[in-house]
Short mmCIF file of C-alpha atoms in Angstrom, two decimals:
data_model
loop_
_atom_site.label_atom_id
_atom_site.label_comp_id
_atom_site.label_asym_id
_atom_site.label_seq_id
_atom_site.Cartn_x
_atom_site.Cartn_y
_atom_site.Cartn_z
CA MET A 1 80.20 -63.23 5.40
CA SER A 2 79.99 -60.77 2.53
CA MET A 3 77.22 -60.92 -0.05
CA VAL A 4 76.50 -59.36 -3.45
CA SER A 5 73.03 -57.84 -3.31
CA LEU A 6 70.48 -58.76 -6.02
CA PRO A 7 67.38 -56.60 -5.41
CA GLY A 8 64.14 -58.32 -6.47
CA LEU A 9 65.74 -61.80 -6.58
CA ALA A 10 62.65 -63.60 -5.27
CA ASP A 11 60.32 -61.83 -7.73
CA MET A 12 62.69 -62.55 -10.61
CA ILE A 13 62.71 -66.27 -9.82
CA ASP A 14 58.89 -66.31 -9.59
CA ASN A 15 58.49 -64.50 -12.92
CA ILE A 16 60.92 -66.78 -14.76
CA SER A 17 59.24 -69.83 -13.29
CA GLN A 18 55.81 -68.71 -14.56
CA GLU A 19 56.95 -67.50 -17.98
CA ARG A 20 58.95 -70.61 -18.83
CA ASN A 21 56.81 -73.19 -16.99
CA LEU A 22 59.80 -74.25 -14.90
CA PRO A 23 59.80 -75.22 -11.20
CA LYS A 24 61.54 -72.75 -8.91
CA PRO A 25 64.33 -75.17 -7.92
CA ALA A 26 65.24 -75.53 -11.61
CA VAL A 27 65.37 -71.74 -12.02
CA GLN A 28 67.54 -71.40 -8.92
CA ALA A 29 69.92 -74.09 -10.16
CA ALA A 30 70.26 -72.32 -13.52
CA LEU A 31 70.89 -69.00 -11.75
CA ARG A 32 73.61 -70.53 -9.56
CA GLU A 33 75.37 -71.95 -12.62
CA ALA A 34 75.14 -68.60 -14.40
CA LEU A 35 76.56 -66.68 -11.42
CA LEU A 36 79.39 -69.18 -11.15
CA LYS A 37 80.26 -68.58 -14.82
CA GLY A 38 80.19 -64.86 -14.10
CA TYR A 39 82.62 -65.33 -11.22
CA GLU A 40 84.91 -67.36 -13.48
CA ARG A 41 84.88 -64.50 -15.97
CA PHE A 42 85.71 -62.06 -13.15
CA ARG A 43 88.70 -64.15 -12.06
CA ARG A 44 89.96 -64.69 -15.59
CA THR A 45 89.98 -60.95 -16.23
CA GLN A 46 92.19 -60.46 -13.16
CA ARG A 47 94.83 -63.00 -14.25
CA LEU A 48 96.56 -62.78 -10.89
CA ASP A 49 100.22 -63.91 -11.00
CA GLY A 50 99.78 -64.89 -14.62
CA THR A 51 97.72 -67.92 -13.59
CA GLN A 52 96.35 -70.02 -16.45
CA PHE A 53 92.89 -71.42 -15.67
CA ASP A 54 91.98 -74.82 -17.10
CA ASP A 55 88.44 -76.24 -17.39
CA THR A 56 88.57 -77.82 -13.92
CA TYR A 57 90.17 -74.88 -12.14
CA PHE A 58 86.88 -73.69 -10.58
CA ASP A 59 85.45 -77.08 -9.65
CA HIS A 60 86.02 -76.28 -5.96
CA VAL A 61 83.94 -73.07 -6.16
CA GLU A 62 80.16 -72.88 -5.67
CA VAL A 63 77.52 -70.15 -5.46
CA GLU A 64 75.06 -69.89 -2.58
CA LEU A 65 71.78 -68.01 -3.16
CA ASP A 66 70.13 -66.19 -0.27
CA ILE A 67 66.50 -65.68 -1.31
CA GLU A 68 65.45 -63.92 1.88
CA GLU A 69 68.34 -61.44 1.88
CA GLU A 70 68.16 -61.21 -1.94
CA GLY A 71 71.77 -61.79 -2.81
CA PHE A 72 74.47 -64.42 -3.40
CA ARG A 73 77.81 -65.53 -2.02
CA VAL A 74 80.74 -67.28 -3.66
CA LEU A 75 82.30 -70.05 -1.53
CA ALA A 76 85.58 -71.84 -2.24
CA THR A 77 86.81 -75.10 -0.72
CA LYS A 78 90.56 -74.88 -0.06
CA THR A 79 93.09 -77.44 1.14
CA ILE A 80 95.36 -76.69 4.11
CA VAL A 81 99.05 -76.86 3.13
CA GLU A 82 102.36 -75.82 4.65
CA GLU A 83 103.29 -73.53 1.77
CA VAL A 84 100.72 -72.09 -0.67
CA SER A 85 101.39 -72.51 -4.39
CA VAL A 86 97.89 -71.88 -5.82
CA SER A 87 96.02 -69.32 -3.71
CA ASP A 88 92.59 -70.13 -5.22
CA ARG A 89 92.79 -73.75 -4.04
CA GLU A 90 95.14 -73.73 -1.07
CA ILE A 91 95.55 -71.93 2.26
CA SER A 92 98.48 -72.03 4.69
CA LEU A 93 98.28 -73.94 7.94
CA LYS A 94 99.59 -70.94 9.85
CA GLU A 95 96.74 -68.74 8.58
CA VAL A 96 94.07 -71.28 9.45
CA ARG A 97 95.41 -71.92 12.98
CA GLU A 98 94.88 -68.27 13.79
CA VAL A 99 91.13 -69.01 13.88
CA ALA A 100 91.12 -72.82 14.32
CA ALA A 101 93.97 -74.22 16.41
CA GLU A 102 92.92 -77.85 15.77
CA ALA A 103 93.46 -77.55 11.98
CA GLN A 104 95.79 -80.11 10.40
CA LEU A 105 97.62 -80.40 7.08
CA GLY A 106 95.43 -81.92 4.36
CA ASP A 107 92.16 -80.74 5.89
CA THR A 108 89.78 -78.61 3.84
CA VAL A 109 88.04 -75.39 4.77
CA VAL A 110 85.23 -73.42 3.07
CA LEU A 111 86.02 -69.73 2.62
CA ASP A 112 83.95 -66.80 1.44
CA VAL A 113 85.55 -65.40 -1.73
CA THR A 114 82.64 -63.21 -2.80
CA PRO A 115 83.90 -60.19 -4.78
CA GLU A 116 82.62 -56.69 -4.21
CA ARG A 117 79.67 -55.71 -6.39
CA ASP A 118 81.66 -52.94 -8.08
CA ASP A 119 84.55 -55.34 -8.74
CA PHE A 120 82.32 -57.93 -10.40
CA GLY A 121 82.49 -55.97 -13.64
CA ARG A 122 80.28 -55.37 -16.65
CA MET A 123 81.70 -58.30 -18.68
CA ALA A 124 81.07 -60.71 -15.83
CA ALA A 125 77.47 -59.46 -15.58
CA ILE A 126 76.96 -59.93 -19.33
CA GLN A 127 78.43 -63.43 -19.10
CA THR A 128 76.04 -64.24 -16.26
CA LYS A 129 73.02 -63.04 -18.25
CA GLN A 130 73.96 -65.06 -21.34
CA VAL A 131 74.66 -68.23 -19.40
CA LEU A 132 71.40 -67.87 -17.47
CA ALA A 133 69.39 -67.72 -20.70
CA GLN A 134 71.18 -70.82 -22.02
CA LYS A 135 70.77 -72.77 -18.79
CA LEU A 136 67.05 -71.97 -18.69
CA ARG A 137 66.67 -73.29 -22.24
CA ASP A 138 68.55 -76.44 -21.25
CA GLN A 139 66.26 -76.90 -18.26
CA GLN A 140 63.20 -76.53 -20.48
CA ARG A 141 64.51 -79.10 -22.97
CA LYS A 142 65.26 -81.53 -20.18
CA LEU A 143 61.80 -81.19 -18.63
CA ILE A 144 60.06 -81.47 -22.00
CA GLN A 145 62.02 -84.58 -22.86
CA GLU A 146 61.17 -86.19 -19.52
CA GLU A 147 57.49 -85.26 -19.89
CA PHE A 148 56.93 -86.33 -23.52
CA GLN A 149 59.48 -89.08 -24.21
CA ASP A 150 56.94 -91.79 -23.28
CA LEU A 151 54.21 -90.18 -25.40
CA GLU A 152 55.77 -90.67 -28.85
CA GLY A 153 53.12 -92.11 -31.16
CA ASP A 154 50.27 -90.81 -28.98
CA ILE A 155 47.57 -88.36 -30.08
CA LEU A 156 47.53 -84.86 -28.59
CA GLN A 157 45.19 -81.90 -28.89
CA ALA A 158 46.94 -79.01 -30.64
CA ARG A 159 46.20 -75.28 -30.89
CA VAL A 160 47.73 -73.11 -33.61
CA LEU A 161 49.93 -70.30 -32.27
CA ARG A 162 51.75 -68.85 -35.29
CA PHE A 163 53.58 -69.64 -38.53
CA GLU A 164 57.34 -69.79 -39.00
CA ARG A 165 58.31 -70.15 -42.65
CA GLN A 166 56.09 -73.03 -43.87
CA SER A 167 55.73 -74.70 -40.48
CA ALA A 168 52.85 -74.17 -38.08
CA ILE A 169 53.87 -73.71 -34.44
CA VAL A 170 51.23 -75.29 -32.23
CA ALA A 171 50.70 -75.64 -28.48
CA VAL A 172 50.25 -79.16 -27.07
CA SER A 173 49.86 -80.52 -23.57
CA SER A 174 50.76 -83.91 -22.09
CA GLY A 175 47.57 -84.04 -20.03
CA PHE A 176 44.77 -82.15 -18.35
CA GLY A 177 46.09 -79.35 -16.17
CA ARG A 178 49.60 -79.59 -17.59
CA PRO A 179 51.24 -76.47 -19.10
CA GLU A 180 51.26 -76.10 -22.87
CA VAL A 181 54.48 -76.69 -24.83
CA GLU A 182 55.32 -75.49 -28.33
CA ALA A 183 55.56 -78.10 -31.10
CA GLU A 184 56.35 -77.87 -34.81
CA LEU A 185 53.97 -79.08 -37.52
CA SER A 186 56.13 -79.02 -40.65
CA LYS A 187 54.79 -78.54 -44.17
CA ARG A 188 55.15 -82.21 -45.12
CA GLU A 189 53.20 -83.28 -42.03
CA GLN A 190 50.25 -80.97 -42.71
CA LEU A 191 47.04 -81.88 -44.56
CA PRO A 192 46.26 -79.93 -47.75
CA ASN A 193 42.65 -79.31 -46.68
CA ASP A 194 43.49 -78.04 -43.17
CA ASN A 195 42.94 -74.39 -42.29
CA TYR A 196 45.69 -73.41 -39.88
CA ARG A 197 44.29 -70.13 -38.62
CA ALA A 198 45.28 -68.75 -35.23
CA ASN A 199 43.77 -70.64 -32.26
CA ALA A 200 42.36 -73.39 -34.49
CA THR A 201 42.36 -76.75 -32.67
CA PHE A 202 42.77 -80.27 -34.03
CA LYS A 203 44.34 -83.62 -33.19
CA VAL A 204 47.98 -84.39 -34.00
CA LEU A 205 50.29 -87.37 -33.55
CA LEU A 206 53.48 -86.82 -31.54
CA LYS A 207 56.07 -88.08 -33.99
CA ARG A 208 59.39 -87.27 -32.34
CA VAL A 209 60.96 -85.67 -29.27
CA CYS A 210 64.27 -84.07 -30.27
CA GLU A 211 67.17 -84.62 -27.89
CA GLY A 212 70.07 -82.28 -27.20
CA PRO A 213 70.50 -78.76 -28.62
CA HIS A 214 67.88 -78.12 -31.28
CA ARG A 215 66.81 -74.96 -33.03
CA GLY A 216 63.09 -74.38 -32.80
CA PRO A 217 60.48 -76.45 -30.92
CA GLN A 218 61.67 -79.70 -29.45
CA LEU A 219 58.49 -81.62 -30.31
CA GLN A 220 57.66 -82.71 -33.87
CA VAL A 221 53.98 -83.51 -34.55
CA SER A 222 52.11 -84.80 -37.60
CA ARG A 223 48.68 -84.73 -39.19
CA ALA A 224 49.77 -86.93 -42.11
CA ASP A 225 50.85 -90.04 -40.20
CA ALA A 226 48.81 -93.23 -40.60
CA GLY A 227 48.73 -93.59 -36.82
CA LEU A 228 46.29 -90.68 -36.63
CA VAL A 229 43.77 -92.59 -38.77
CA VAL A 230 44.18 -95.68 -36.57
CA TYR A 231 43.54 -93.62 -33.42
CA LEU A 232 40.43 -91.98 -34.88
CA PHE A 233 38.91 -95.35 -35.80
CA GLU A 234 39.82 -96.84 -32.41
CA ASN A 235 38.18 -93.87 -30.71
CA GLU A 236 35.04 -93.99 -32.84
CA VAL A 237 34.46 -97.76 -33.27
CA PRO A 238 33.77 -99.60 -29.97
CA GLU A 239 34.36 -102.97 -31.63
CA ILE A 240 38.00 -102.00 -32.30
CA GLU A 241 38.53 -100.84 -28.73
CA ASP A 242 36.99 -104.11 -27.48
CA GLU A 243 39.28 -106.05 -29.87
CA VAL A 244 36.33 -107.64 -31.65
CA VAL A 245 37.48 -105.94 -34.87
CA ARG A 246 41.18 -105.44 -35.53
CA ILE A 247 42.97 -103.09 -37.89
CA VAL A 248 45.42 -105.21 -39.90
CA ALA A 249 47.02 -102.62 -42.17
CA VAL A 250 46.82 -98.96 -43.18
CA ALA A 251 48.15 -97.28 -46.30
CA ARG A 252 47.86 -93.49 -46.42
CA GLU A 253 48.77 -90.82 -48.94
CA ALA A 254 48.09 -87.60 -47.08
CA ASN A 255 50.18 -85.42 -49.41
CA PRO A 256 49.84 -86.75 -52.96
CA PRO A 257 52.58 -85.85 -55.46
CA SER A 258 50.11 -83.85 -57.57
CA ARG A 259 47.80 -81.07 -56.46
CA TYR A 260 45.11 -82.53 -58.70
CA VAL A 261 44.85 -85.60 -56.46
CA GLY A 262 43.34 -85.41 -52.99
CA PRO A 263 44.51 -87.26 -49.86
CA ARG A 264 43.31 -90.84 -49.52
CA THR A 265 43.60 -93.74 -47.08
CA LYS A 266 42.96 -97.47 -47.36
CA ILE A 267 42.46 -99.45 -44.18
CA ALA A 268 42.15 -103.25 -43.93
CA VAL A 269 40.12 -104.71 -41.07
CA ASP A 270 39.27 -108.22 -39.93
CA THR A 271 37.43 -110.10 -37.17
CA LEU A 272 37.27 -113.60 -35.74
CA GLU A 273 33.59 -113.24 -34.86
CA ARG A 274 31.24 -114.78 -37.42
CA ASP A 275 28.34 -112.52 -36.54
CA VAL A 276 30.32 -109.26 -36.90
CA ASP A 277 30.85 -107.40 -40.16
CA PRO A 278 34.18 -105.56 -39.63
CA VAL A 279 33.67 -103.22 -42.57
CA GLY A 280 30.14 -102.33 -41.54
CA ALA A 281 31.25 -101.77 -37.95
CA CYS A 282 33.82 -99.21 -39.10
CA ILE A 283 31.41 -97.44 -41.44
CA GLY A 284 28.49 -97.34 -39.02
CA ALA A 285 24.80 -96.84 -39.64
CA ARG A 286 24.41 -94.62 -42.71
CA GLY A 287 28.13 -93.90 -42.54
CA SER A 288 27.89 -92.16 -39.17
CA ARG A 289 31.14 -93.51 -37.73
CA ILE A 290 33.38 -93.06 -40.73
CA GLN A 291 31.96 -89.58 -41.31
CA VAL A 292 33.37 -88.45 -37.95
CA VAL A 293 36.84 -89.61 -39.07
CA VAL A 294 36.46 -87.95 -42.46
CA ASN A 295 35.43 -84.67 -40.83
CA GLU A 296 38.49 -84.69 -38.52
CA LEU A 297 40.71 -85.28 -41.57
CA ARG A 298 38.98 -82.46 -43.48
CA GLY A 299 37.27 -84.56 -46.16
CA GLU A 300 39.99 -87.13 -46.82
CA LYS A 301 38.75 -90.15 -48.80
CA ILE A 302 38.84 -93.39 -46.79
CA ASP A 303 38.36 -96.91 -48.17
CA VAL A 304 37.62 -99.59 -45.55
CA ILE A 305 38.19 -103.09 -46.96
CA ARG A 306 38.06 -106.63 -45.59
CA TRP A 307 41.40 -108.31 -44.98
CA SER A 308 41.80 -111.88 -46.23
CA PRO A 309 44.54 -114.50 -45.72
CA ASP A 310 44.17 -115.36 -49.42
CA PRO A 311 46.38 -112.89 -51.34
CA ALA A 312 44.16 -112.93 -54.44
CA THR A 313 41.05 -112.05 -52.46
CA TYR A 314 42.95 -109.45 -50.44
CA ILE A 315 44.29 -107.75 -53.59
CA ALA A 316 40.84 -107.71 -55.19
CA ASN A 317 39.38 -106.11 -52.04
CA ALA A 318 42.21 -103.58 -51.86
CA LEU A 319 41.38 -102.24 -55.33
CA SER A 320 37.90 -101.25 -54.17
CA PRO A 321 35.76 -99.58 -55.46
CA ALA A 322 36.86 -101.11 -58.79
CA ARG A 323 35.28 -104.45 -59.83
CA VAL A 324 37.89 -107.17 -60.45
CA ASP A 325 37.41 -110.16 -62.76
CA GLU A 326 40.43 -112.21 -61.71
CA VAL A 327 43.70 -111.96 -59.78
CA ARG A 328 46.63 -114.06 -61.03
CA LEU A 329 49.63 -114.46 -58.75
CA VAL A 330 52.24 -114.72 -61.51
CA ASP A 331 55.27 -114.74 -59.16
CA PRO A 332 54.40 -115.45 -55.52
CA GLU A 333 58.05 -115.34 -54.40
CA ALA A 334 58.57 -111.86 -55.86
CA ARG A 335 54.99 -110.98 -54.80
CA GLN A 336 53.87 -109.92 -58.27
CA ALA A 337 50.27 -110.18 -59.39
CA HIS A 338 48.26 -109.47 -62.58
CA VAL A 339 44.79 -108.12 -61.91
CA LEU A 340 42.25 -108.51 -64.71
CA VAL A 341 39.45 -105.93 -64.86
CA PRO A 342 36.84 -105.04 -67.48
CA GLU A 343 37.69 -102.20 -69.84
CA ASN A 344 35.20 -99.87 -68.17
CA GLN A 345 36.89 -100.48 -64.79
CA LEU A 346 40.46 -99.73 -65.89
CA SER A 347 40.52 -96.06 -64.91
CA LEU A 348 38.74 -96.77 -61.62
CA ALA A 349 41.16 -99.55 -60.69
CA ILE A 350 44.20 -97.42 -61.49
CA GLY A 351 42.81 -94.28 -59.90
CA LYS A 352 43.62 -90.67 -60.64
CA GLU A 353 47.35 -90.54 -61.45
CA GLY A 354 47.69 -94.13 -60.22
CA GLN A 355 46.67 -93.39 -56.63
CA ASN A 356 44.26 -96.30 -56.15
CA VAL A 357 46.64 -99.02 -57.36
CA ARG A 358 49.55 -97.37 -55.56
CA LEU A 359 47.73 -97.49 -52.20
CA ALA A 360 46.54 -101.06 -52.89
CA ALA A 361 50.16 -102.09 -53.48
CA ARG A 362 51.25 -100.51 -50.19
CA LEU A 363 48.35 -102.07 -48.31
CA THR A 364 48.83 -105.63 -49.59
CA GLY A 365 52.60 -105.72 -50.08
CA TRP A 366 52.23 -106.99 -53.66
CA LYS A 367 53.35 -105.42 -56.91
CA ILE A 368 50.10 -105.05 -58.84
CA ASP A 369 49.81 -104.83 -62.63
CA ILE A 370 46.33 -103.88 -63.87
CA LYS A 371 45.31 -105.54 -67.15
CA ASP A 372 42.29 -105.27 -69.46
CA THR A 373 40.68 -108.71 -69.26
CA ALA A 374 39.76 -109.04 -72.94
CA LYS A 375 43.12 -107.86 -74.27
CA TYR A 376 45.05 -109.94 -71.72
CA LEU A 377 43.26 -113.15 -72.74
CA ARG A 378 43.72 -112.41 -76.47
CA ASP A 379 47.44 -111.77 -75.98
CA LEU A 380 47.73 -114.94 -73.91
CA GLU A 381 45.95 -116.99 -76.58
CA ALA A 382 48.13 -115.51 -79.31
CA SER A 383 51.30 -116.35 -77.40
CA HIS A 384 50.11 -119.95 -76.94
CA GLU A 385 49.45 -120.32 -80.68
CA ALA A 386 52.93 -118.99 -81.44
CA THR A 387 54.59 -121.41 -78.98
CA PRO A 388 52.41 -124.55 -78.83
CA GLU A 389 55.03 -126.46 -76.81
CA THR A 390 54.36 -124.13 -73.85
CA ASP A 391 50.60 -124.51 -73.80
CA GLU A 392 50.55 -125.14 -70.08
CA THR A 393 51.13 -122.03 -68.07
CA PRO A 394 52.43 -122.37 -64.51
CA GLU A 395 49.66 -122.58 -62.00
CA SER A 396 49.39 -119.57 -59.71
CA GLU A 397 50.20 -120.17 -56.08
CA ALA A 398 48.77 -118.45 -53.01
CA VAL A 399 51.17 -117.05 -50.43
CA SER A 400 50.20 -116.56 -46.81
CA VAL A 401 50.25 -112.88 -45.97
CA ALA A 402 51.41 -113.58 -42.43
CA GLU A 403 54.63 -115.21 -43.69
CA ALA A 404 55.92 -112.04 -45.31
CA PRO A 405 58.19 -109.56 -43.49
CA VAL A 406 56.87 -106.15 -42.49
CA GLU A 407 58.35 -103.30 -44.51
CA ASP A 408 55.76 -100.51 -44.59
CA GLU A 409 56.22 -98.08 -41.71
CA ASN A 410 52.52 -97.13 -42.05
CA LEU A 411 51.26 -100.65 -41.41
CA VAL A 412 50.18 -101.40 -37.86
CA GLU A 413 49.56 -104.43 -35.66
CA GLU A 414 49.68 -107.63 -37.74
CA THR A 415 50.68 -106.02 -40.99
CA VAL A 416 51.68 -107.18 -44.43
CA PRO A 417 54.89 -105.99 -46.13
CA GLU A 418 54.83 -102.91 -48.30
CA ALA A 419 55.34 -103.33 -52.01
CA ASP A 420 56.96 -100.76 -54.23
CA PRO A 421 54.42 -97.93 -54.12
CA GLU A 422 55.17 -96.85 -57.64
CA VAL A 423 53.88 -98.81 -60.60
CA GLU A 424 56.70 -99.07 -63.15
CA GLU A 425 56.25 -97.25 -66.40
CA ASN A 426 56.50 -100.43 -68.47
CA ASP A 427 53.81 -101.94 -66.28
CA ARG A 428 51.49 -99.00 -66.95
CA GLU A 429 51.78 -99.10 -70.73
CA PRO A 430 49.17 -101.81 -71.30
CA LEU A 431 46.79 -99.96 -68.96
CA THR A 432 46.26 -97.10 -71.34
CA GLU A 433 45.89 -99.18 -74.48
CA SER A 434 42.42 -99.80 -75.73
CA PRO A 435 41.51 -103.34 -76.76
CA ALA A 436 42.42 -104.20 -80.33
#
């Protein structure tokens, strides 16, 4: 049988396998497919007898690699017929019986159709090279997808490789001893206080594994996802890992809309153990535990608050560190609440550019309207004097947090629904007014 020589075939397969972190069988399979495409190109350029080749014309042809002899052969499976109409697929019975007298019509034989090296042609060689590169990329995508598809939402250790536009390209690994794979950390998933210098290492959350053809890295990772905060607390607080303390909800603003506001997170925790303080367990002695989380997030502000089944108490806790006088649930069905605070607590309750109340709304799932206590009571008294027939105001009702549907994608475990994160402009107007 003839063979097209490929000097250095074994070394080439070894080098590709090491450079692209692919097993040798995968490289060999890609090379066979590429050589088959090259053979198709060779046959199409010949156009013998004006034959038109459809997409399935070469399904009966395969390439056989000979690693030891460093070359390849092209083999075609042909059907034995009385009279040949398509020479690439058929062979005459008379011709076969010259070497095999027992051959019968309808049988199939495998023939060597390897072209001469000089006949293979430059265009066929170029086609082979292009297809090989594409097949190797496809093999890499397939292996990456198989390796990481079950790790979405998990935390990985990342190392910065380079920058492409505004994205940081990092190297991640699925486990100890596994080869590193490139992943993309886009601008919106970065933290403003991070320093992405070359070879810097930090923890990231695997957000998505892209399927099919995709330009750039196939893995998308994040430093801004709320799941990263949950992992850091679970890793640092033994009571959470032992399920003594549970994280009920997380609201995070890692990339605030204004550069004058820093990243901030509010996390609600709870416990069924009477002797355990869930907030204190997360903070640690002299803040030792929470400081580790803050350091990993490069100084991000974190508020740990106690979850409560009573919406009024939960809302008051969520507005920490502001001191709240009263929470009135004005419309439990629409989940709207008025929060009364002293005048000197207004700015603290609202937060810089509304960040504190915005995160509290996301955390609790209620639309929160901050009011100055003194002005609110005066306005309420004035409205009662103007309409004496409506002296009795409807009594506020408490709504169980567990009955509400989950809407916030950042809330984890037993979470509460997310309210509109933005405080409407007409709701903010009374916040800036000073008492009359």
